[in-house]
Tab-separated table of C-alpha atoms in Angstrom:
chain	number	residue	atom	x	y	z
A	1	UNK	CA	-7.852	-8.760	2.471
A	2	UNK	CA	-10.946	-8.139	0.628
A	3	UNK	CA	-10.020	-7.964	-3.028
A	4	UNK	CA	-10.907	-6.958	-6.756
A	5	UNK	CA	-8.994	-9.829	-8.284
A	6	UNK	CA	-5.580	-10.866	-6.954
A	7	UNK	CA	-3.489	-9.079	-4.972
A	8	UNK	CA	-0.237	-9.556	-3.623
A	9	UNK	CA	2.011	-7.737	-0.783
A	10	UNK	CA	4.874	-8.392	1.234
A	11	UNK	CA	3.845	-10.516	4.308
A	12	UNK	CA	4.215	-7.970	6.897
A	13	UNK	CA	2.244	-5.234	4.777
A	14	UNK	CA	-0.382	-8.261	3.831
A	15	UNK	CA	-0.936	-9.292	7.316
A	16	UNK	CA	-1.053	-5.517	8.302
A	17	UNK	CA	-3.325	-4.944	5.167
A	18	UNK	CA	-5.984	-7.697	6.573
A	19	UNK	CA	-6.095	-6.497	9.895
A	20	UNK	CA	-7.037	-3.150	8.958
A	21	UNK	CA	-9.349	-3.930	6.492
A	22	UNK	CA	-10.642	-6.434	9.151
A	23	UNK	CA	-10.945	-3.228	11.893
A	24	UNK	CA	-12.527	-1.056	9.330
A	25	UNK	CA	-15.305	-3.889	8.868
A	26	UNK	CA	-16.268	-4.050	12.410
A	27	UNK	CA	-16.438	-0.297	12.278
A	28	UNK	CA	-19.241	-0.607	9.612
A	29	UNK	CA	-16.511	0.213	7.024
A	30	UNK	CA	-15.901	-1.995	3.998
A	31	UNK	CA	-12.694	-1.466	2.302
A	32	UNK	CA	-11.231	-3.337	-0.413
A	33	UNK	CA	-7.606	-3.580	-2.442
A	34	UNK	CA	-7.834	-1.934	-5.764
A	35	UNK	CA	-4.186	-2.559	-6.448
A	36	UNK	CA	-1.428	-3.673	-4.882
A	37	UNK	CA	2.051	-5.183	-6.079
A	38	UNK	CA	3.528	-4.461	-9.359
A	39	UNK	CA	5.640	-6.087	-11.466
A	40	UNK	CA	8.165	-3.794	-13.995
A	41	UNK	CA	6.208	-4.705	-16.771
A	42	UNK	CA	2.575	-4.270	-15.420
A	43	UNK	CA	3.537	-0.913	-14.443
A	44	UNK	CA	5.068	0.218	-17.605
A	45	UNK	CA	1.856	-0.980	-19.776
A	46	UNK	CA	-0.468	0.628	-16.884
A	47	UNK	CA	2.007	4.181	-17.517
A	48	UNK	CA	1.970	3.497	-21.102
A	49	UNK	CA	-1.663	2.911	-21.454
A	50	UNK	CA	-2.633	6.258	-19.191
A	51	UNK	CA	-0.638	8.485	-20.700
A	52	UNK	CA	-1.747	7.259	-24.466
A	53	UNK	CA	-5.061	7.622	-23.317
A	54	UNK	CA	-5.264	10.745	-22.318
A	55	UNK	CA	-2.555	12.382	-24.195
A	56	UNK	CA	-0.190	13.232	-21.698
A	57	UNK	CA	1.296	12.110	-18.478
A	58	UNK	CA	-1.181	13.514	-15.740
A	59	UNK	CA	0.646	12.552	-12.632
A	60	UNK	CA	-1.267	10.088	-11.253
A	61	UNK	CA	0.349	6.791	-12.977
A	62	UNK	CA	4.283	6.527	-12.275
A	63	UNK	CA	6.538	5.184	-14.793
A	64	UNK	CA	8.251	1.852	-14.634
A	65	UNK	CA	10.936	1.280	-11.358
A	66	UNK	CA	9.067	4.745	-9.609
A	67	UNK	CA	6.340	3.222	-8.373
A	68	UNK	CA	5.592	2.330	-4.990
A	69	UNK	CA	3.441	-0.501	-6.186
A	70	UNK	CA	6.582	-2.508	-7.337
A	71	UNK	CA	8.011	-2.659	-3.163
A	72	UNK	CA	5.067	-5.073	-2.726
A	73	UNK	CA	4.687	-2.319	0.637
A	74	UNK	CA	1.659	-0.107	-1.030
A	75	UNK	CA	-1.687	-0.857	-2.018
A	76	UNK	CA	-4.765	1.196	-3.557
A	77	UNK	CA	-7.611	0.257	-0.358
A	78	UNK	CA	-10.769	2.432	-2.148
A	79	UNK	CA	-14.796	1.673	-1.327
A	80	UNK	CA	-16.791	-0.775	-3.495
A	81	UNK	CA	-17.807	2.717	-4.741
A	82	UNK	CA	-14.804	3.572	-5.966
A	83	UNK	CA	-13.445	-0.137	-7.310
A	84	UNK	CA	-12.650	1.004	-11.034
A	85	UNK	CA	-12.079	4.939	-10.492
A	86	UNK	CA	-9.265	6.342	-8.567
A	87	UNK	CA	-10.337	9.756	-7.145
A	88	UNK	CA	-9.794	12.637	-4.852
A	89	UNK	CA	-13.065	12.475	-3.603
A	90	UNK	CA	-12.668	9.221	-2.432
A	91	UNK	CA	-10.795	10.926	0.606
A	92	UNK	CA	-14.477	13.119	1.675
A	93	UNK	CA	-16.350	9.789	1.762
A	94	UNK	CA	-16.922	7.862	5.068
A	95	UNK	CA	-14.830	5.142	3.766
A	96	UNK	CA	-11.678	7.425	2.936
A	97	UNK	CA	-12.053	9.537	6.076
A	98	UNK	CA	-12.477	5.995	7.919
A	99	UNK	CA	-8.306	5.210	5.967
A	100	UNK	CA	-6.778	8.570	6.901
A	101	UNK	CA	-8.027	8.530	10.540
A	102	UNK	CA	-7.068	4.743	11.249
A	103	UNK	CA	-4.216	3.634	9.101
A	104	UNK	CA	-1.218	4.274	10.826
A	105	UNK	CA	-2.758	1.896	13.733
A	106	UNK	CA	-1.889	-0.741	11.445
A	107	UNK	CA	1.727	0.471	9.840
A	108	UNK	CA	0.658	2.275	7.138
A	109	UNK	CA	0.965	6.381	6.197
A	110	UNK	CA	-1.841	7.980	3.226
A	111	UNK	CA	1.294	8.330	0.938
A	112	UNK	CA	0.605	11.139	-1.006
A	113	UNK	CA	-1.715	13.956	1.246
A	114	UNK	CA	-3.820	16.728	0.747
A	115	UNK	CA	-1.706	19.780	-0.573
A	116	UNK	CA	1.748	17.934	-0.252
A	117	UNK	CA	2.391	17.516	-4.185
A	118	UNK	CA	5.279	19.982	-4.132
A	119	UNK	CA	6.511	17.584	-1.816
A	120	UNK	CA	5.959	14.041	-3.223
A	121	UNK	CA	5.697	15.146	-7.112
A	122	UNK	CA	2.524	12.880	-7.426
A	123	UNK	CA	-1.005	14.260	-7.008
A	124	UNK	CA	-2.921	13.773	-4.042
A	125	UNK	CA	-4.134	9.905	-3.753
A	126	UNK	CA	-6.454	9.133	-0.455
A	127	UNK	CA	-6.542	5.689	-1.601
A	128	UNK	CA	-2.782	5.126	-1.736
A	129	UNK	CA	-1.340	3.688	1.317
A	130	UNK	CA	2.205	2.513	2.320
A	131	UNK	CA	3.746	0.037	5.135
A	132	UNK	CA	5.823	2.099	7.003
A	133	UNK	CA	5.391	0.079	9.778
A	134	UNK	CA	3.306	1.331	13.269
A	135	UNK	CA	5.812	3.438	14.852
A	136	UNK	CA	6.438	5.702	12.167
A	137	UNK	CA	3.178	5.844	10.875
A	138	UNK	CA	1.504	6.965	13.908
A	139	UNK	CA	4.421	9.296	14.202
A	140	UNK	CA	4.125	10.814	9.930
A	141	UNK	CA	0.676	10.344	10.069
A	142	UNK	CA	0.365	12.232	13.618
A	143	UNK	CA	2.736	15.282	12.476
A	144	UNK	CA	1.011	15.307	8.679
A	145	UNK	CA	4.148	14.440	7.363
A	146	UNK	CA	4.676	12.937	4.015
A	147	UNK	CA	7.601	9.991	4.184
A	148	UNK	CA	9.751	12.719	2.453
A	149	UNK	CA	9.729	14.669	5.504
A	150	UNK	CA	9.791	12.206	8.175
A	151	UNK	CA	12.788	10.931	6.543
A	152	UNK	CA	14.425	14.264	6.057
A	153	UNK	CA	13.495	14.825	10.092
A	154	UNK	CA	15.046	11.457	10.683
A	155	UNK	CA	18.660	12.356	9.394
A	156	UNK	CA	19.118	15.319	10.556
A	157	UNK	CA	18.695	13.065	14.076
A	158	UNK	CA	21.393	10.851	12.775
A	159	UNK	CA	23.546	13.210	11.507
A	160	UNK	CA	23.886	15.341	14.770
C-alpha cells in the first residue's frame, strides 16, 4: 500500500490493505497508511508521549497491549490531507466517505463509528480500520455494528 514511512500488517490484512487502496485509486481516491502495526514498546512511548502532551489521557491513543495496532490486523488509511493529523473530520471528506462506503469489500470494518463510543470506549476514528475479514465486514459494516456487537450477536447464535 501507499505509505508514510514503513508499514507493516499481517499478510492477509496487507494484501487486503493494497487492494483497497488499489480500488480506491481507480475511483479517483488516493488513500494512504498513516499507521499500522505496533510493537509494545512503540505504543507505550506513542500513549506516553500523548497523554504528557496534552495533560491527560484523551481517548484517542490506547495504552500498551490495548491497542489494535499491536494484532498487525488495523491500520490508520487517512488522505494526503490528513497524513500527520488524526481527525473526525477526516470521515466528511471524499476520501473518508470513499473508506466507510467501500471497506468491508475488502475485509475490513471502520472500527470505532460515529456515536458508538459507549460501545467501544475509544472516540470515534474514521481513519481506523480493522481486518475482519469480507464476510463479516460486509455483514458489521451492513448492520452498523461495531465488532463488539457483531460478536455479542454471534454468541448468542452459538450459545442457543
Amino acid at each position: 500500500p501507499v505509505t508514510k514511512g514503513t508499514h507493516q500488517l499481517r499478510a492477509v490484512a496487507n494484501e487486503a490493505l493494497t487492494e483497497m487502496i488499489e480500488a480506491a485509486k481507480n475511483d479517483g481516491i488516493k488513500l494512504y497508511v498513516g499507521s499500522s502495526y505496533r510493537s509494545y514498546r512503540t505504543q507505550e512511548v506513542i500513549h506516553y508521549n500523548r497523554e504528557k502532551s496534552l495533560g491527560y489521557d484523551d481517548g484517542y491513543t490506547q495504552v500498551a497491549g490495548g491497542s489494535e495496532h499491536q494484532t498487525g490486523l488495523a491500520a490508520d488509511v487517512v488522505s494526503w490531507e490528513y497524513r500527520d493529523k488524526f481527525q473526525q473530520s477526516f470521515g466528511k471528506k471524499k476520501e473518508g466517505i470513499w473508506l466507510k462506503e467501500n471497506c468491508a469489500r475488502f475485509g475490513f470494518i471502520i472500527r470505532y463509528p460515529k456515536e458508538k463510543e459507549d460501545i467501544t470506549s475509544v472516540q470515534y476514528e474514521p481513519w481506523h480500520v480493522r481486518y475482519v475479514g469480507k464476510e463479516a465486514a460486509t455483514y458489521i459494516m451492513g448492520n452498523g455494528l461495531t465488532l463488539e456487537e457483531f460478536t455479542e450477536e454471534y454468541l448468542k447464535v452459538l450459545t442457543n
